[in-house]
Amino acid sequence: MFIPFDQMEDTSRLWVYQCNRFLTDEEVEWLSGSLTSFLDSWKAHNQPLTSSFIIENKVFVIIAVDESSSGASGCSIDTSVHELQVLQEKLKVDFFTRDTVIFKNGQSLERVKLQEIKPKVAGGELEADSRVFNTLISTKQDLKTNWVVPAGDTWLKRYFKTTHTFQ
């Protein structure tokens, strides 16, 4: 049962999918219609799932399920993954890419391939306080509080030198 994203509970479970490229306005519109139709009939153990989605910055698809009444099962999660695989084929994109990190660069977004991170850090283009999208969030509350965070507070921290002061 699809409901608007802003009506989802803060405890709703999230799945974040990052596209391998930015979507066009037309693709976002088509994808929104397709996801609304899918989520409106999405079920777990024959029970409707209260669910929603948002498409953030034309690159992130975030699906939410309010598990307070009926939780997503392994089969229902598999069904949603399969649906995204079908949709990505139609759009000629990849929603399951894991080789890119997206940083905020002022008002714009920058896609950085994993192999480019070390050189960008060495060149001072990326710093520990650079803002990165945290695709590991798991609840709507996390989306509100931990969606865009300093790179040094994520798994990327290994790329930044830390200075220790001994007294």
PDB file of N, CA, C and O in Angstrom, residues 70-145:
ATOM      1  N   SER A  70       3.184  -4.591   9.336  1.00  0.00           N
ATOM      2  CA  SER A  70       3.577  -5.783   8.588  1.00  0.00           C
ATOM      3  C   SER A  70       4.996  -5.580   8.087  1.00  0.00           C
ATOM      4  O   SER A  70       5.268  -4.628   7.359  1.00  0.00           O
ATOM      5  N   GLY A  71       5.892  -6.469   8.493  1.00  0.00           N
ATOM      6  CA  GLY A  71       7.298  -6.319   8.137  1.00  0.00           C
ATOM      7  C   GLY A  71       7.631  -6.933   6.790  1.00  0.00           C
ATOM      8  O   GLY A  71       6.978  -7.873   6.338  1.00  0.00           O
ATOM      9  N   ALA A  72       8.650  -6.386   6.174  1.00  0.00           N
ATOM     10  CA  ALA A  72       9.134  -6.927   4.908  1.00  0.00           C
ATOM     11  C   ALA A  72       9.821  -8.259   5.177  1.00  0.00           C
ATOM     12  O   ALA A  72      10.628  -8.374   6.094  1.00  0.00           O
ATOM     13  N   SER A  73       9.492  -9.247   4.391  1.00  0.00           N
ATOM     14  CA  SER A  73      10.096 -10.575   4.525  1.00  0.00           C
ATOM     15  C   SER A  73      11.220 -10.711   3.501  1.00  0.00           C
ATOM     16  O   SER A  73      11.359  -9.883   2.601  1.00  0.00           O
ATOM     17  N   GLY A  74      11.976 -11.766   3.624  1.00  0.00           N
ATOM     18  CA  GLY A  74      13.038 -12.022   2.653  1.00  0.00           C
ATOM     19  C   GLY A  74      12.500 -12.099   1.233  1.00  0.00           C
ATOM     20  O   GLY A  74      13.069 -11.531   0.302  1.00  0.00           O
ATOM     21  N   CYS A  75      11.362 -12.766   1.062  1.00  0.00           N
ATOM     22  CA  CYS A  75      10.768 -12.888  -0.279  1.00  0.00           C
ATOM     23  C   CYS A  75      10.283 -11.542  -0.801  1.00  0.00           C
ATOM     24  O   CYS A  75      10.439 -11.246  -1.979  1.00  0.00           O
ATOM     25  N   SER A  76       9.696 -10.730   0.072  1.00  0.00           N
ATOM     26  CA  SER A  76       9.204  -9.423  -0.393  1.00  0.00           C
ATOM     27  C   SER A  76      10.370  -8.498  -0.736  1.00  0.00           C
ATOM     28  O   SER A  76      10.297  -7.730  -1.701  1.00  0.00           O
ATOM     29  N   ILE A  77      11.451  -8.602   0.013  1.00  0.00           N
ATOM     30  CA  ILE A  77      12.640  -7.796  -0.300  1.00  0.00           C
ATOM     31  C   ILE A  77      13.218  -8.262  -1.632  1.00  0.00           C
ATOM     32  O   ILE A  77      13.574  -7.435  -2.486  1.00  0.00           O
ATOM     33  N   ASP A  78      13.274  -9.567  -1.838  1.00  0.00           N
ATOM     34  CA  ASP A  78      13.735 -10.103  -3.125  1.00  0.00           C
ATOM     35  C   ASP A  78      12.867  -9.589  -4.271  1.00  0.00           C
ATOM     36  O   ASP A  78      13.378  -9.271  -5.351  1.00  0.00           O
ATOM     37  N   THR A  79      11.566  -9.507  -4.035  1.00  0.00           N
ATOM     38  CA  THR A  79      10.647  -9.004  -5.061  1.00  0.00           C
ATOM     39  C   THR A  79      10.960  -7.555  -5.405  1.00  0.00           C
ATOM     40  O   THR A  79      10.942  -7.168  -6.575  1.00  0.00           O
ATOM     41  N   SER A  80      11.262  -6.742  -4.392  1.00  0.00           N
ATOM     42  CA  SER A  80      11.584  -5.331  -4.661  1.00  0.00           C
ATOM     43  C   SER A  80      12.901  -5.205  -5.418  1.00  0.00           C
ATOM     44  O   SER A  80      13.026  -4.382  -6.321  1.00  0.00           O
ATOM     45  N   VAL A  81      13.871  -6.036  -5.080  1.00  0.00           N
ATOM     46  CA  VAL A  81      15.146  -6.027  -5.790  1.00  0.00           C
ATOM     47  C   VAL A  81      14.931  -6.435  -7.250  1.00  0.00           C
ATOM     48  O   VAL A  81      15.463  -5.806  -8.169  1.00  0.00           O
ATOM     49  N   HIS A  82      14.127  -7.461  -7.450  1.00  0.00           N
ATOM     50  CA  HIS A  82      13.829  -7.889  -8.820  1.00  0.00           C
ATOM     51  C   HIS A  82      13.141  -6.763  -9.595  1.00  0.00           C
ATOM     52  O   HIS A  82      13.467  -6.516 -10.765  1.00  0.00           O
ATOM     53  N   GLU A  83      12.215  -6.068  -8.965  1.00  0.00           N
ATOM     54  CA  GLU A  83      11.529  -4.954  -9.631  1.00  0.00           C
ATOM     55  C   GLU A  83      12.533  -3.872 -10.040  1.00  0.00           C
ATOM     56  O   GLU A  83      12.465  -3.345 -11.150  1.00  0.00           O
ATOM     57  N   LEU A  84      13.461  -3.552  -9.165  1.00  0.00           N
ATOM     58  CA  LEU A  84      14.476  -2.553  -9.517  1.00  0.00           C
ATOM     59  C   LEU A  84      15.365  -3.050 -10.659  1.00  0.00           C
ATOM     60  O   LEU A  84      15.792  -2.259 -11.499  1.00  0.00           O
ATOM     61  N   GLN A  85      15.638  -4.340 -10.698  1.00  0.00           N
ATOM     62  CA  GLN A  85      16.415  -4.895 -11.807  1.00  0.00           C
ATOM     63  C   GLN A  85      15.662  -4.746 -13.125  1.00  0.00           C
ATOM     64  O   GLN A  85      16.255  -4.402 -14.144  1.00  0.00           O
ATOM     65  N   VAL A  86      14.351  -4.958 -13.102  1.00  0.00           N
ATOM     66  CA  VAL A  86      13.533  -4.788 -14.301  1.00  0.00           C
ATOM     67  C   VAL A  86      13.530  -3.318 -14.723  1.00  0.00           C
ATOM     68  O   VAL A  86      13.715  -2.999 -15.900  1.00  0.00           O
ATOM     69  N   LEU A  87      13.351  -2.433 -13.754  1.00  0.00           N
ATOM     70  CA  LEU A  87      13.294  -0.998 -14.060  1.00  0.00           C
ATOM     71  C   LEU A  87      14.635  -0.491 -14.589  1.00  0.00           C
ATOM     72  O   LEU A  87      14.676   0.330 -15.506  1.00  0.00           O
ATOM     73  N   GLN A  88      15.731  -0.983 -14.029  1.00  0.00           N
ATOM     74  CA  GLN A  88      17.037  -0.521 -14.503  1.00  0.00           C
ATOM     75  C   GLN A  88      17.295  -0.984 -15.931  1.00  0.00           C
ATOM     76  O   GLN A  88      17.930  -0.273 -16.714  1.00  0.00           O
ATOM     77  N   GLU A  89      16.806  -2.157 -16.285  1.00  0.00           N
ATOM     78  CA  GLU A  89      16.950  -2.632 -17.664  1.00  0.00           C
ATOM     79  C   GLU A  89      16.220  -1.705 -18.629  1.00  0.00           C
ATOM     80  O   GLU A  89      16.743  -1.362 -19.690  1.00  0.00           O
ATOM     81  N   LYS A  90      15.028  -1.289 -18.240  1.00  0.00           N
ATOM     82  CA  LYS A  90      14.233  -0.410 -19.102  1.00  0.00           C
ATOM     83  C   LYS A  90      14.872   0.964 -19.233  1.00  0.00           C
ATOM     84  O   LYS A  90      14.804   1.593 -20.283  1.00  0.00           O
ATOM     85  N   LEU A  91      15.496   1.435 -18.145  1.00  0.00           N
ATOM     86  CA  LEU A  91      16.133   2.757 -18.155  1.00  0.00           C
ATOM     87  C   LEU A  91      17.577   2.718 -18.650  1.00  0.00           C
ATOM     88  O   LEU A  91      18.189   3.765 -18.836  1.00  0.00           O
ATOM     89  N   LYS A  92      18.133   1.530 -18.796  1.00  0.00           N
ATOM     90  CA  LYS A  92      19.546   1.378 -19.198  1.00  0.00           C
ATOM     91  C   LYS A  92      20.478   2.055 -18.184  1.00  0.00           C
ATOM     92  O   LYS A  92      21.361   2.827 -18.535  1.00  0.00           O
ATOM     93  N   VAL A  93      20.234   1.748 -16.906  1.00  0.00           N
ATOM     94  CA  VAL A  93      21.054   2.258 -15.812  1.00  0.00           C
ATOM     95  C   VAL A  93      21.399   1.091 -14.885  1.00  0.00           C
ATOM     96  O   VAL A  93      20.953  -0.034 -15.107  1.00  0.00           O
ATOM     97  N   ASP A  94      22.168   1.374 -13.837  1.00  0.00           N
ATOM     98  CA  ASP A  94      22.511   0.375 -12.829  1.00  0.00           C
ATOM     99  C   ASP A  94      22.203   0.960 -11.451  1.00  0.00           C
ATOM    100  O   ASP A  94      22.820   1.934 -11.038  1.00  0.00           O
ATOM    101  N   PHE A  95      21.209   0.391 -10.775  1.00  0.00           N
ATOM    102  CA  PHE A  95      20.854   0.834  -9.417  1.00  0.00           C
ATOM    103  C   PHE A  95      21.685   0.131  -8.347  1.00  0.00           C
ATOM    104  O   PHE A  95      21.525   0.406  -7.171  1.00  0.00           O
ATOM    105  N   PHE A  96      22.550  -0.771  -8.751  1.00  0.00           N
ATOM    106  CA  PHE A  96      23.294  -1.569  -7.776  1.00  0.00           C
ATOM    107  C   PHE A  96      24.791  -1.300  -7.836  1.00  0.00           C
ATOM    108  O   PHE A  96      25.585  -2.095  -7.358  1.00  0.00           O
ATOM    109  N   THR A  97      25.166  -0.175  -8.397  1.00  0.00           N
ATOM    110  CA  THR A  97      26.577   0.183  -8.507  1.00  0.00           C
ATOM    111  C   THR A  97      27.160   0.453  -7.119  1.00  0.00           C
ATOM    112  O   THR A  97      26.509   1.072  -6.283  1.00  0.00           O
ATOM    113  N   ARG A  98      28.346  -0.020  -6.904  1.00  0.00           N
ATOM    114  CA  ARG A  98      29.025   0.193  -5.616  1.00  0.00           C
ATOM    115  C   ARG A  98      30.429   0.762  -5.830  1.00  0.00           C
ATOM    116  O   ARG A  98      31.240   0.765  -4.922  1.00  0.00           O
ATOM    117  N   ASP A  99      30.686   1.256  -7.034  1.00  0.00           N
ATOM    118  CA  ASP A  99      32.031   1.726  -7.349  1.00  0.00           C
ATOM    119  C   ASP A  99      32.153   3.245  -7.342  1.00  0.00           C
ATOM    120  O   ASP A  99      33.171   3.784  -7.754  1.00  0.00           O
ATOM    121  N   THR A 100      31.115   3.929  -6.858  1.00  0.00           N
ATOM    122  CA  THR A 100      31.109   5.389  -6.900  1.00  0.00           C
ATOM    123  C   THR A 100      30.583   5.949  -5.589  1.00  0.00           C
ATOM    124  O   THR A 100      29.658   5.401  -4.993  1.00  0.00           O
ATOM    125  N   VAL A 101      31.171   7.054  -5.165  1.00  0.00           N
ATOM    126  CA  VAL A 101      30.705   7.800  -3.999  1.00  0.00           C
ATOM    127  C   VAL A 101      30.259   9.167  -4.495  1.00  0.00           C
ATOM    128  O   VAL A 101      30.880   9.725  -5.401  1.00  0.00           O
ATOM    129  N   ILE A 102      29.201   9.682  -3.918  1.00  0.00           N
ATOM    130  CA  ILE A 102      28.721  10.991  -4.342  1.00  0.00           C
ATOM    131  C   ILE A 102      28.947  11.991  -3.212  1.00  0.00           C
ATOM    132  O   ILE A 102      28.486  11.794  -2.090  1.00  0.00           O
ATOM    133  N   PHE A 103      29.695  13.046  -3.557  1.00  0.00           N
ATOM    134  CA  PHE A 103      30.021  14.120  -2.630  1.00  0.00           C
ATOM    135  C   PHE A 103      29.261  15.374  -3.012  1.00  0.00           C
ATOM    136  O   PHE A 103      28.953  15.587  -4.183  1.00  0.00           O
ATOM    137  N   LYS A 104      28.993  16.205  -2.013  1.00  0.00           N
ATOM    138  CA  LYS A 104      28.472  17.542  -2.299  1.00  0.00           C
ATOM    139  C   LYS A 104      29.673  18.433  -2.559  1.00  0.00           C
ATOM    140  O   LYS A 104      30.621  18.446  -1.790  1.00  0.00           O
ATOM    141  N   ASN A 105      29.629  19.164  -3.638  1.00  0.00           N
ATOM    142  CA  ASN A 105      30.686  20.099  -3.996  1.00  0.00           C
ATOM    143  C   ASN A 105      30.008  21.456  -4.151  1.00  0.00           C
ATOM    144  O   ASN A 105      29.558  21.797  -5.243  1.00  0.00           O
ATOM    145  N   GLY A 106      29.893  22.185  -3.039  1.00  0.00           N
ATOM    146  CA  GLY A 106      29.120  23.419  -3.049  1.00  0.00           C
ATOM    147  C   GLY A 106      27.659  23.073  -3.227  1.00  0.00           C
ATOM    148  O   GLY A 106      27.104  22.261  -2.499  1.00  0.00           O
ATOM    149  N   GLN A 107      27.036  23.643  -4.245  1.00  0.00           N
ATOM    150  CA  GLN A 107      25.622  23.356  -4.517  1.00  0.00           C
ATOM    151  C   GLN A 107      25.436  22.182  -5.478  1.00  0.00           C
ATOM    152  O   GLN A 107      24.322  21.745  -5.717  1.00  0.00           O
ATOM    153  N   SER A 108      26.523  21.682  -6.047  1.00  0.00           N
ATOM    154  CA  SER A 108      26.405  20.581  -7.006  1.00  0.00           C
ATOM    155  C   SER A 108      26.889  19.273  -6.386  1.00  0.00           C
ATOM    156  O   SER A 108      27.451  19.254  -5.298  1.00  0.00           O
ATOM    157  N   LEU A 109      26.643  18.196  -7.110  1.00  0.00           N
ATOM    158  CA  LEU A 109      27.072  16.878  -6.667  1.00  0.00           C
ATOM    159  C   LEU A 109      28.181  16.382  -7.577  1.00  0.00           C
ATOM    160  O   LEU A 109      28.178  16.632  -8.773  1.00  0.00           O
ATOM    161  N   GLU A 110      29.114  15.663  -6.979  1.00  0.00           N
ATOM    162  CA  GLU A 110      30.235  15.112  -7.737  1.00  0.00           C
ATOM    163  C   GLU A 110      30.292  13.613  -7.525  1.00  0.00           C
ATOM    164  O   GLU A 110      30.313  13.137  -6.388  1.00  0.00           O
ATOM    165  N   ARG A 111      30.310  12.880  -8.625  1.00  0.00           N
ATOM    166  CA  ARG A 111      30.459  11.430  -8.584  1.00  0.00           C
ATOM    167  C   ARG A 111      31.955  11.110  -8.622  1.00  0.00           C
ATOM    168  O   ARG A 111      32.653  11.569  -9.516  1.00  0.00           O
ATOM    169  N   VAL A 112      32.425  10.321  -7.670  1.00  0.00           N
ATOM    170  CA  VAL A 112      33.840   9.973  -7.604  1.00  0.00           C
ATOM    171  C   VAL A 112      33.960   8.457  -7.581  1.00  0.00           C
ATOM    172  O   VAL A 112      33.420   7.790  -6.696  1.00  0.00           O
ATOM    173  N   LYS A 113      34.658   7.918  -8.571  1.00  0.00           N
ATOM    174  CA  LYS A 113      34.922   6.477  -8.614  1.00  0.00           C
ATOM    175  C   LYS A 113      35.859   6.120  -7.456  1.00  0.00           C
ATOM    176  O   LYS A 113      36.717   6.925  -7.061  1.00  0.00           O
ATOM    177  N   LEU A 114      35.732   4.927  -6.928  1.00  0.00           N
ATOM    178  CA  LEU A 114      36.545   4.521  -5.789  1.00  0.00           C
ATOM    179  C   LEU A 114      38.041   4.653  -6.071  1.00  0.00           C
ATOM    180  O   LEU A 114      38.796   5.102  -5.211  1.00  0.00           O
ATOM    181  N   GLN A 115      38.474   4.318  -7.282  1.00  0.00           N
ATOM    182  CA  GLN A 115      39.894   4.408  -7.601  1.00  0.00           C
ATOM    183  C   GLN A 115      40.375   5.855  -7.692  1.00  0.00           C
ATOM    184  O   GLN A 115      41.578   6.102  -7.717  1.00  0.00           O
ATOM    185  N   GLU A 116      39.465   6.825  -7.731  1.00  0.00           N
ATOM    186  CA  GLU A 116      39.841   8.236  -7.798  1.00  0.00           C
ATOM    187  C   GLU A 116      39.922   8.904  -6.421  1.00  0.00           C
ATOM    188  O   GLU A 116      40.383  10.038  -6.306  1.00  0.00           O
ATOM    189  N   ILE A 117      39.501   8.193  -5.382  1.00  0.00           N
ATOM    190  CA  ILE A 117      39.438   8.816  -4.057  1.00  0.00           C
ATOM    191  C   ILE A 117      40.825   9.177  -3.540  1.00  0.00           C
ATOM    192  O   ILE A 117      41.056  10.308  -3.117  1.00  0.00           O
ATOM    193  N   LYS A 118      41.765   8.231  -3.555  1.00  0.00           N
ATOM    194  CA  LYS A 118      43.115   8.524  -3.039  1.00  0.00           C
ATOM    195  C   LYS A 118      43.743   9.727  -3.736  1.00  0.00           C
ATOM    196  O   LYS A 118      44.245  10.631  -3.054  1.00  0.00           O
ATOM    197  N   PRO A 119      43.744   9.795  -5.067  1.00  0.00           N
ATOM    198  CA  PRO A 119      44.323  10.968  -5.724  1.00  0.00           C
ATOM    199  C   PRO A 119      43.597  12.276  -5.377  1.00  0.00           C
ATOM    200  O   PRO A 119      44.233  13.316  -5.231  1.00  0.00           O
ATOM    201  N   LYS A 120      42.293  12.224  -5.213  1.00  0.00           N
ATOM    202  CA  LYS A 120      41.548  13.437  -4.876  1.00  0.00           C
ATOM    203  C   LYS A 120      41.845  13.884  -3.443  1.00  0.00           C
ATOM    204  O   LYS A 120      41.910  15.062  -3.160  1.00  0.00           O
ATOM    205  N   VAL A 121      42.038  12.921  -2.556  1.00  0.00           N
ATOM    206  CA  VAL A 121      42.419  13.253  -1.183  1.00  0.00           C
ATOM    207  C   VAL A 121      43.830  13.845  -1.182  1.00  0.00           C
ATOM    208  O   VAL A 121      44.086  14.885  -0.578  1.00  0.00           O
ATOM    209  N   ALA A 122      44.760  13.196  -1.886  1.00  0.00           N
ATOM    210  CA  ALA A 122      46.148  13.678  -1.959  1.00  0.00           C
ATOM    211  C   ALA A 122      46.219  15.082  -2.553  1.00  0.00           C
ATOM    212  O   ALA A 122      47.039  15.899  -2.136  1.00  0.00           O
ATOM    213  N   GLY A 123      45.343  15.367  -3.504  1.00  0.00           N
ATOM    214  CA  GLY A 123      45.330  16.675  -4.148  1.00  0.00           C
ATOM    215  C   GLY A 123      44.530  17.721  -3.396  1.00  0.00           C
ATOM    216  O   GLY A 123      44.420  18.864  -3.848  1.00  0.00           O
ATOM    217  N   GLY A 124      43.935  17.332  -2.254  1.00  0.00           N
ATOM    218  CA  GLY A 124      43.175  18.283  -1.451  1.00  0.00           C
ATOM    219  C   GLY A 124      41.766  18.559  -1.970  1.00  0.00           C
ATOM    220  O   GLY A 124      41.059  19.415  -1.441  1.00  0.00           O
ATOM    221  N   GLU A 125      41.355  17.825  -2.990  1.00  0.00           N
ATOM    222  CA  GLU A 125      39.999  18.015  -3.528  1.00  0.00           C
ATOM    223  C   GLU A 125      38.937  17.406  -2.630  1.00  0.00           C
ATOM    224  O   GLU A 125      37.801  17.867  -2.615  1.00  0.00           O
ATOM    225  N   LEU A 126      39.298  16.357  -1.902  1.00  0.00           N
ATOM    226  CA  LEU A 126      38.404  15.722  -0.940  1.00  0.00           C
ATOM    227  C   LEU A 126      39.081  15.743   0.413  1.00  0.00           C
ATOM    228  O   LEU A 126      40.244  15.373   0.540  1.00  0.00           O
ATOM    229  N   GLU A 127      38.319  16.168   1.401  1.00  0.00           N
ATOM    230  CA  GLU A 127      38.841  16.259   2.764  1.00  0.00           C
ATOM    231  C   GLU A 127      37.908  15.534   3.716  1.00  0.00           C
ATOM    232  O   GLU A 127      36.775  15.206   3.349  1.00  0.00           O
ATOM    233  N   ALA A 128      38.371  15.325   4.927  1.00  0.00           N
ATOM    234  CA  ALA A 128      37.564  14.621   5.920  1.00  0.00           C
ATOM    235  C   ALA A 128      36.239  15.330   6.185  1.00  0.00           C
ATOM    236  O   ALA A 128      35.248  14.681   6.509  1.00  0.00           O
ATOM    237  N   ASP A 129      36.200  16.640   6.012  1.00  0.00           N
ATOM    238  CA  ASP A 129      34.947  17.359   6.253  1.00  0.00           C
ATOM    239  C   ASP A 129      34.117  17.555   4.982  1.00  0.00           C
ATOM    240  O   ASP A 129      33.054  18.166   5.016  1.00  0.00           O
ATOM    241  N   SER A 130      34.573  17.001   3.853  1.00  0.00           N
ATOM    242  CA  SER A 130      33.764  17.020   2.628  1.00  0.00           C
ATOM    243  C   SER A 130      32.475  16.260   2.897  1.00  0.00           C
ATOM    244  O   SER A 130      32.476  15.225   3.555  1.00  0.00           O
ATOM    245  N   ARG A 131      31.374  16.754   2.380  1.00  0.00           N
ATOM    246  CA  ARG A 131      30.066  16.148   2.626  1.00  0.00           C
ATOM    247  C   ARG A 131      29.803  15.019   1.630  1.00  0.00           C
ATOM    248  O   ARG A 131      29.951  15.185   0.431  1.00  0.00           O
ATOM    249  N   VAL A 132      29.426  13.873   2.157  1.00  0.00           N
ATOM    250  CA  VAL A 132      29.171  12.683   1.346  1.00  0.00           C
ATOM    251  C   VAL A 132      27.788  12.138   1.702  1.00  0.00           C
ATOM    252  O   VAL A 132      27.315  12.295   2.823  1.00  0.00           O
ATOM    253  N   PHE A 133      27.141  11.490   0.734  1.00  0.00           N
ATOM    254  CA  PHE A 133      25.850  10.861   0.975  1.00  0.00           C
ATOM    255  C   PHE A 133      26.082   9.493   1.591  1.00  0.00           C
ATOM    256  O   PHE A 133      26.806   8.664   1.039  1.00  0.00           O
ATOM    257  N   ASN A 134      25.469   9.264   2.722  1.00  0.00           N
ATOM    258  CA  ASN A 134      25.633   8.040   3.484  1.00  0.00           C
ATOM    259  C   ASN A 134      24.572   7.024   3.032  1.00  0.00           C
ATOM    260  O   ASN A 134      23.449   7.017   3.540  1.00  0.00           O
ATOM    261  N   THR A 135      24.918   6.175   2.109  1.00  0.00           N
ATOM    262  CA  THR A 135      23.965   5.204   1.560  1.00  0.00           C
ATOM    263  C   THR A 135      23.719   4.028   2.499  1.00  0.00           C
ATOM    264  O   THR A 135      22.932   3.138   2.176  1.00  0.00           O
ATOM    265  N   LEU A 136      24.371   4.026   3.660  1.00  0.00           N
ATOM    266  CA  LEU A 136      24.189   2.942   4.620  1.00  0.00           C
ATOM    267  C   LEU A 136      23.094   3.234   5.644  1.00  0.00           C
ATOM    268  O   LEU A 136      22.894   2.446   6.569  1.00  0.00           O
ATOM    269  N   ILE A 137      22.371   4.343   5.494  1.00  0.00           N
ATOM    270  CA  ILE A 137      21.290   4.642   6.421  1.00  0.00           C
ATOM    271  C   ILE A 137      20.240   3.543   6.346  1.00  0.00           C
ATOM    272  O   ILE A 137      20.082   2.893   5.307  1.00  0.00           O
ATOM    273  N   SER A 138      19.500   3.329   7.447  1.00  0.00           N
ATOM    274  CA  SER A 138      18.544   2.221   7.452  1.00  0.00           C
ATOM    275  C   SER A 138      17.143   2.607   7.897  1.00  0.00           C
ATOM    276  O   SER A 138      16.238   1.776   7.837  1.00  0.00           O
ATOM    277  N   THR A 139      16.937   3.844   8.357  1.00  0.00           N
ATOM    278  CA  THR A 139      15.599   4.289   8.759  1.00  0.00           C
ATOM    279  C   THR A 139      15.345   5.701   8.237  1.00  0.00           C
ATOM    280  O   THR A 139      16.280   6.426   7.884  1.00  0.00           O
ATOM    281  N   LYS A 140      14.079   6.074   8.246  1.00  0.00           N
ATOM    282  CA  LYS A 140      13.725   7.426   7.816  1.00  0.00           C
ATOM    283  C   LYS A 140      14.355   8.459   8.756  1.00  0.00           C
ATOM    284  O   LYS A 140      14.765   9.528   8.322  1.00  0.00           O
ATOM    285  N   GLN A 141      14.457   8.130  10.040  1.00  0.00           N
ATOM    286  CA  GLN A 141      15.125   9.038  10.984  1.00  0.00           C
ATOM    287  C   GLN A 141      16.581   9.241  10.586  1.00  0.00           C
ATOM    288  O   GLN A 141      17.090  10.353  10.630  1.00  0.00           O
ATOM    289  N   ASP A 142      17.252   8.157  10.168  1.00  0.00           N
ATOM    290  CA  ASP A 142      18.627   8.276   9.679  1.00  0.00           C
ATOM    291  C   ASP A 142      18.701   9.214   8.479  1.00  0.00           C
ATOM    292  O   ASP A 142      19.654   9.971   8.331  1.00  0.00           O
ATOM    293  N   LEU A 143      17.698   9.142   7.625  1.00  0.00           N
ATOM    294  CA  LEU A 143      17.661  10.015   6.454  1.00  0.00           C
ATOM    295  C   LEU A 143      17.637  11.477   6.889  1.00  0.00           C
ATOM    296  O   LEU A 143      18.295  12.322   6.290  1.00  0.00           O
ATOM    297  N   LYS A 144      16.924  11.756   7.950  1.00  0.00           N
ATOM    298  CA  LYS A 144      16.824  13.131   8.454  1.00  0.00           C
ATOM    299  C   LYS A 144      18.126  13.600   9.107  1.00  0.00           C
ATOM    300  O   LYS A 144      18.476  14.767   9.020  1.00  0.00           O
ATOM    301  N   THR A 145      18.828  12.693   9.763  1.00  0.00           N
ATOM    302  CA  THR A 145      19.965  13.103  10.587  1.00  0.00           C
ATOM    303  C   THR A 145      21.338  12.667  10.083  1.00  0.00           C
ATOM    304  O   THR A 145      22.343  13.265  10.462  1.00  0.00           O
TER     305      THR A 145
END
